[in-house]
């Protein structure tokens, strides 16, 4: 049996008719950018998350970039972010000329809340939490720290659609929750798309201005903004999928449950779930000291895997200028050498799941 790391095509065929009908409706409408699909999606997604406002954008990176810009965070400012995140989280900070200050993760792969306060300086303006792999971060502690030190809080929810901490959705704990709808995300579009959510009307209005060349009134430009508009086709298709997000998430939970129950190889460490946190399994990440041997073994069984992520941002060529070196963040660096994402996607069959479990147990 062949089991790929991901199967986006199955996510399309699951609701093929609805997607095709919506695509045709938009194509025939004659209106393609910032129209009623976008405003309807913004309303529906805000309501799903439990925020007052949602602003549709062109990507998750844009959401992060424009979020920090809207908060006035830039040159000379520091933002604390976990060291083991996807590099886009860090780029959202550095595109604004602000400085990322890396924090080691905890055993749940999220920012270690106990290590944040030591990193706060006179220049610290914000904390960016990333609910990595779909599991909510320790929001009680992090919110308290931000309040105490008067710091802005931003959430990177690119992997955590529908994930809650103590019953409250990720994205609603902070000044701005940033989402990506890249096709492989739990709520995926059929191309690039993103959004922010917020309870602050001024932030929502500023984000709408920033996404449209810094313009609130046509041809009157206040600041140098971006072209980061969510298009009607993606917004329409996202509305279709959002309608089914509950069942799509439940399906992932079932697969995660089967993996947690079925995988029992002592060489493999299973993901842990924090008390009070949901894991919506954007990725199901196992840990193995012989990770590279495991990848080869699984490849021989035609099972695809992905490493999220092999090079931590502080060691990436892009961030050489920050002057970090190997050994600066040992926990993060160890994760980069040992973590492995096994197949996890909607419409994965029970036979495929069992094949993966059996292969892992036989390793
Ligand atoms: C995917 C992702 C992003 C970037 O989203 P894009 O839509 O690809 O720009 C940012 N942060 C995290 C954690 C992600 O997984």
Coordinates of C-alpha atoms and ligand atoms in Angstrom, one line a residue:
X1 CA 0.0 0.0 0.0
X2 CA 1.2 3.5 -0.8
X3 CA 0.3 6.3 1.7
X4 CA 1.4 9.8 0.8
X5 CA 2.2 12.4 3.5
X6 CA -0.9 14.4 2.4
X7 CA -3.7 14.0 -0.2
X8 CA -5.3 17.4 -1.0
X9 CA -7.2 16.0 -3.9
X10 CA -9.4 13.9 -1.5
X11 CA -10.3 17.1 0.3
X12 CA -11.7 18.4 -3.0
X13 CA -13.6 15.3 -4.0
X14 CA -15.2 15.1 -0.6
X15 CA -17.4 18.1 -1.5
X16 CA -16.8 18.3 -5.2
X17 CA -20.2 19.4 -6.3
X18 CA -20.4 22.2 -3.7
X19 CA -16.9 23.5 -4.7
X20 CA -17.7 23.4 -8.4
X21 CA -21.1 25.1 -8.0
X22 CA -19.5 27.9 -6.0
X23 CA -16.6 28.3 -8.4
X24 CA -19.0 28.6 -11.3
X25 CA -21.2 31.1 -9.4
X26 CA -18.2 33.3 -8.7
X27 CA -16.8 33.0 -12.3
X28 CA -20.2 34.0 -13.7
X29 CA -20.7 36.8 -11.3
X30 CA -18.4 39.3 -13.0
X31 CA -17.0 40.4 -9.6
X32 CA -13.6 39.0 -8.6
X33 CA -11.9 41.0 -5.8
X34 CA -13.4 42.2 -2.5
X35 CA -17.0 41.5 -3.1
X36 CA -19.8 39.7 -1.3
X37 CA -18.0 36.4 -1.0
X38 CA -15.2 38.1 0.9
X39 CA -17.5 40.0 3.2
X40 CA -19.7 36.9 3.8
X41 CA -16.6 34.8 4.5
X42 CA -15.3 37.5 6.9
X43 CA -18.6 37.5 8.8
X44 CA -18.8 33.7 8.9
X45 CA -15.2 33.2 10.0
X46 CA -15.4 35.9 12.7
X47 CA -18.5 34.2 14.0
X48 CA -16.9 30.7 13.9
X49 CA -13.8 31.9 15.8
X50 CA -15.8 34.0 18.2
X51 CA -14.2 37.4 17.3
X52 CA -15.9 40.6 16.4
X53 CA -14.1 41.2 13.1
X54 CA -12.3 39.3 10.4
X55 CA -10.3 40.8 7.6
X56 CA -9.5 38.6 4.6
X57 CA -6.0 38.8 3.2
X58 CA -3.9 37.2 0.5
X59 CA -1.8 34.9 2.8
X60 CA -0.8 33.9 6.3
X61 CA 2.5 35.8 6.0
X62 CA 0.7 38.9 5.0
X63 CA -1.6 38.5 8.0
X64 CA 1.5 38.4 10.3
X65 CA 3.3 41.2 8.5
X66 CA 0.3 43.6 8.4
X67 CA -0.6 42.7 12.0
X68 CA 2.7 43.9 13.4
X69 CA 2.5 46.9 11.1
X70 CA -1.0 47.8 12.3
X71 CA 0.3 47.6 15.9
X72 CA 3.1 50.0 15.0
X73 CA 5.8 47.5 15.7
X74 CA 9.0 48.2 13.7
X75 CA 12.6 49.2 13.8
X76 CA 14.2 48.9 17.3
X77 CA 11.3 46.9 18.7
X78 CA 11.7 43.3 19.9
X79 CA 9.1 40.5 19.5
X80 CA 9.4 37.3 21.4
X81 CA 8.6 34.2 19.4
X82 CA 9.2 30.5 19.8
X83 CA 12.4 29.3 18.1
X84 CA 10.9 26.1 16.6
X85 CA 8.3 27.7 14.4
X86 CA 7.8 27.9 10.6
X87 CA 10.0 30.6 9.3
X88 CA 7.0 32.7 8.1
X89 CA 6.2 33.6 11.7
X90 CA 9.6 35.2 12.0
X91 CA 9.4 36.9 8.6
X92 CA 6.2 38.6 9.8
X93 CA 8.3 40.3 12.4
X94 CA 11.4 41.0 10.4
X95 CA 9.6 42.4 7.3
X96 CA 8.7 45.2 9.6
X97 CA 12.4 45.7 10.6
X98 CA 11.6 44.5 14.1
X99 CA 13.9 42.0 15.9
X100 CA 12.8 38.5 16.7
X101 CA 13.9 37.2 20.1
X102 CA 13.7 33.5 20.2
X103 CA 12.3 31.5 23.0
X104 CA 12.7 27.7 23.5
X105 CA 9.6 25.5 23.2
X106 CA 8.0 23.3 25.8
X107 CA 7.3 19.5 25.5
X108 CA 4.2 20.3 23.5
X109 CA 6.2 22.1 20.8
X110 CA 4.7 25.4 21.8
X111 CA 6.4 28.4 23.3
X112 CA 7.6 27.7 26.9
X113 CA 5.7 30.2 28.9
X114 CA 8.1 29.9 31.8
X115 CA 11.0 31.2 29.7
X116 CA 9.3 34.3 28.3
X117 CA 9.8 36.7 31.2
X118 CA 13.6 36.3 31.1
X119 CA 13.7 37.5 27.5
X120 CA 11.8 40.7 28.1
X121 CA 13.8 43.9 27.7
X122 CA 13.1 47.6 27.4
X123 CA 12.6 47.1 23.7
X124 CA 10.1 44.2 23.9
X125 CA 6.8 45.2 22.3
X126 CA 5.0 42.0 21.7
X127 CA 4.9 38.2 22.1
X128 CA 3.9 36.1 19.0
X129 CA 2.6 32.7 20.0
X130 CA 2.3 30.0 17.4
X131 CA -0.2 27.2 18.1
X132 CA 2.1 24.8 16.3
X133 CA 0.9 21.5 14.8
X134 CA -2.7 22.5 15.8
X135 CA -2.3 22.4 19.6
X136 CA -3.2 25.5 21.6
X137 CA -0.4 27.1 23.6
X138 CA -0.5 27.8 27.3
X139 CA -2.7 30.9 27.0
X140 CA -3.5 31.4 30.7
X141 CA 0.2 32.0 31.5
X142 CA 1.1 33.9 28.3
X143 CA -1.9 36.3 28.6
X144 CA -1.0 37.0 32.2
X145 CA 2.7 37.8 31.3
X146 CA 1.7 40.1 28.4
X147 CA -0.8 41.9 30.7
X148 CA 1.8 42.3 33.5
X149 CA 4.4 43.7 31.2
X150 CA 2.1 45.7 29.0
X151 CA 3.0 43.8 25.8
X152 CA 1.0 43.2 22.7
X153 CA 0.0 39.7 22.0
X154 CA -0.3 38.2 18.5
X155 CA -1.3 34.7 17.7
X156 CA -0.1 32.7 14.6
X157 CA -3.1 30.4 14.1
X158 CA -2.0 29.1 10.7
X159 CA -2.1 25.6 12.0
X160 CA -4.8 25.8 14.6
X161 CA -8.2 26.5 13.0
X162 CA -10.8 25.4 15.4
X163 CA -8.4 24.6 18.2
X164 CA -9.3 25.9 21.7
X165 CA -7.6 26.5 25.0
X166 CA -10.0 25.8 27.9
X167 CA -12.9 26.1 25.4
X168 CA -11.9 29.4 23.9
X169 CA -10.7 29.5 20.3
X170 CA -7.2 30.2 19.4
X171 CA -7.1 33.6 17.7
X172 CA -9.3 35.2 20.4
X173 CA -6.7 35.5 23.2
X174 CA -4.7 38.3 21.6
X175 CA -4.8 41.7 19.9
X176 CA -4.7 40.0 16.5
X177 CA -5.1 36.4 15.5
X178 CA -3.4 35.6 12.2
X179 CA -4.6 32.8 9.9
X180 CA -3.4 31.1 6.8
X181 CA -5.7 29.2 4.4
X182 CA -2.8 27.7 2.3
X183 CA -4.2 24.5 0.7
X184 CA -2.7 22.1 3.2
X185 CA -4.0 24.0 6.3
X186 CA -6.9 22.6 8.3
X187 CA -9.1 25.2 6.6
X188 CA -7.5 25.3 3.2
X189 CA -8.3 27.3 0.0
X190 CA -7.4 26.3 -3.5
X191 CA -4.5 28.7 -3.7
X192 CA -3.1 31.3 -1.3
X193 CA -5.3 33.1 1.2
X194 CA -5.2 34.4 4.8
X195 CA -7.0 36.5 7.3
X196 CA -6.8 38.2 10.7
X197 CA -9.4 38.3 13.5
X198 CA -9.7 40.9 16.2
X199 CA -12.2 42.5 18.6
X200 CA -10.7 46.0 18.0
X201 CA -12.6 48.0 15.3
X202 CA -9.7 50.3 14.7
X203 CA -7.3 47.4 14.0
X204 CA -9.9 45.9 11.7
X205 CA -10.3 49.1 9.8
X206 CA -6.6 49.7 9.6
X207 CA -6.0 46.2 8.3
X208 CA -8.6 46.8 5.5
X209 CA -6.7 50.0 4.7
X210 CA -3.3 48.3 4.7
X211 CA -4.5 45.4 2.5
X212 CA -5.6 47.8 -0.2
X213 CA -2.5 50.0 -0.9
X214 CA -3.0 52.0 2.3
X215 CA -6.3 53.3 1.0
X216 CA -9.6 53.7 2.8
X217 CA -11.1 56.0 0.2
X218 CA -10.4 55.2 -3.5
X219 CA -7.2 56.8 -4.8
X220 CA -6.5 58.5 -1.5
X221 CA -3.5 56.7 0.0
X222 CA -2.6 57.3 3.7
X223 CA 0.4 55.0 4.0
X224 CA 2.5 52.7 1.8
X225 CA 0.3 49.6 2.1
X226 CA 0.2 46.2 0.4
X227 CA -1.9 44.5 -2.2
X228 CA -3.1 41.7 0.0
X229 CA -6.7 41.3 -0.9
X230 CA -8.5 38.0 -0.6
X231 CA -10.1 37.2 -3.9
X232 CA -13.7 36.2 -4.4
X233 CA -13.0 32.7 -5.8
X234 CA -10.9 31.7 -2.7
X235 CA -13.4 33.4 -0.3
X236 CA -16.3 31.5 -1.9
X237 CA -14.5 28.2 -1.8
X238 CA -13.4 28.8 1.8
X239 CA -17.1 29.4 2.7
X240 CA -17.9 26.0 1.4
X241 CA -15.2 24.4 3.4
X242 CA -15.9 26.4 6.6
X243 CA -19.4 25.0 6.5
X244 CA -17.9 21.6 7.0
X245 CA -15.0 22.5 9.2
X246 CA -16.5 20.9 12.3
X247 CA -16.8 17.5 10.6
X248 CA -13.3 17.9 9.0
X249 CA -11.8 18.6 12.4
X250 CA -13.7 15.6 14.0
X251 CA -12.3 13.4 11.3
X252 CA -8.7 14.5 12.2
X253 CA -9.5 13.9 15.9
X254 CA -10.5 10.3 15.1
X255 CA -7.3 9.7 13.2
X256 CA -5.2 11.2 16.0
X257 CA -7.0 9.0 18.5
X258 CA -6.3 5.9 16.4
X259 CA -2.6 6.8 16.1
X260 CA -2.3 7.5 19.9
X261 CA -3.9 4.2 20.7
X262 CA -2.2 2.2 18.0
X263 CA 1.4 3.3 18.0
X264 CA 3.4 1.6 20.7
X265 CA 7.0 1.3 19.5
X266 CA 9.3 2.3 22.4
X267 CA 11.7 3.9 19.8
X268 CA 8.9 6.4 19.0
X269 CA 7.7 9.2 21.2
X270 CA 4.1 10.2 20.7
X271 CA 2.8 13.8 20.9
X272 CA 1.6 15.0 24.3
X273 CA -1.5 17.1 24.8
X274 CA -1.5 19.9 27.4
X275 CA -4.3 19.9 29.9
X276 CA -7.0 22.3 28.7
X277 CA -5.6 22.5 25.2
X278 CA -7.2 21.0 22.1
X279 CA -5.0 19.4 19.4
X280 CA -6.7 19.5 16.0
X281 CA -3.8 17.6 14.4
X282 CA -2.7 20.0 11.7
X283 CA 0.3 17.7 11.9
X284 CA 0.7 14.5 13.9
X285 CA 4.3 14.8 14.9
X286 CA 6.2 11.9 16.4
X287 CA 9.8 12.1 17.8
X288 CA 12.5 9.5 17.2
X289 CA 16.2 9.6 17.9
X290 CA 16.8 7.6 14.8
X291 CA 14.6 9.8 12.8
X292 CA 16.5 9.7 9.5
X293 CA 16.6 5.8 9.6
X294 CA 12.9 5.9 10.3
X295 CA 12.2 8.1 7.2
X296 CA 14.1 5.6 5.0
X297 CA 12.3 2.7 6.5
X298 CA 8.9 4.3 6.0
X299 CA 9.9 5.2 2.5
X300 CA 10.7 1.5 1.8
X301 CA 7.1 0.8 2.9
X302 CA 5.9 3.6 0.5
X303 CA 4.8 5.8 3.4
X304 CA 5.4 9.5 3.0
X305 CA 6.6 11.8 5.8
X306 CA 7.6 15.4 6.2
X307 CA 9.9 17.1 8.7
X308 CA 8.3 20.3 10.2
X309 CA 10.9 21.8 10.2
X310 CA 14.5 20.6 9.4
X311 CA 16.2 24.0 9.8
X312 CA 15.1 26.3 12.7
X313 CA 14.8 29.9 11.7
X314 CA 17.8 31.0 13.8
X315 CA 20.1 28.7 11.7
X316 CA 18.5 29.6 8.4
X317 CA 20.6 31.4 5.8
X318 CA 18.0 34.1 5.7
X319 CA 18.7 35.0 9.3
X320 CA 22.5 34.8 9.3
X321 CA 22.4 38.5 10.0
X322 CA 20.9 37.9 13.4
X323 CA 24.2 36.3 14.4
X324 CA 22.9 33.1 16.0
X325 CA 24.9 29.9 15.9
X326 CA 24.4 26.2 16.5
X327 CA 23.9 25.5 20.2
X328 CA 22.0 28.7 20.9
X329 CA 18.6 26.9 21.2
X330 CA 19.4 23.3 22.1
X331 CA 15.8 22.1 22.6
X332 CA 14.7 23.6 19.3
X333 CA 17.8 22.2 17.5
X334 CA 17.0 18.7 19.0
X335 CA 13.4 18.9 17.7
X336 CA 14.7 19.8 14.2
X337 CA 16.8 16.6 14.3
X338 CA 14.1 14.2 15.8
X339 CA 10.6 15.3 14.8
X340 CA 8.6 13.7 12.0
X341 CA 5.1 14.3 10.7
X342 CA 3.3 11.1 9.6
X343 CA 0.4 11.0 7.2
X344 CA -2.6 13.0 8.5
X345 CA -5.3 14.2 6.2
X346 CA -9.1 14.2 5.7
X347 CA -10.5 11.2 3.9
X348 CA -7.5 9.0 5.0
X349 CA -8.9 5.5 5.1
X350 CA -8.9 3.3 8.2
X351 CA -6.8 0.8 6.2
X352 CA -4.2 3.5 5.4
X353 CA -4.1 4.5 9.1
X354 CA -3.6 0.9 10.2
X355 CA -0.9 0.4 7.6
X356 CA 1.0 3.4 9.0
X357 CA 0.5 2.2 12.6
X358 CA 1.7 -1.4 11.7
X359 CA 4.8 0.0 9.9
X360 CA 5.7 2.2 12.8
X361 CA 5.3 -0.6 15.3
X362 CA 7.4 -2.9 13.2
X363 CA 10.3 -0.4 13.0
Ligands
LIG1 C1 1.6 28.2 6.8 C2 2.1 29.0 7.9 C3 2.4 30.4 7.8 C4 2.3 31.2 6.5 O1 1.1 31.1 5.8 P1 1.1 31.4 4.2 O2 -0.4 31.4 3.9 O3 1.8 30.2 3.6 O4 1.8 32.6 4.0 C5 2.7 31.1 8.9 N1 2.9 30.5 10.1 C6 2.8 29.2 10.2 C7 2.9 28.6 11.6 C8 2.4 28.4 9.1 O5 2.2 27.1 9.3

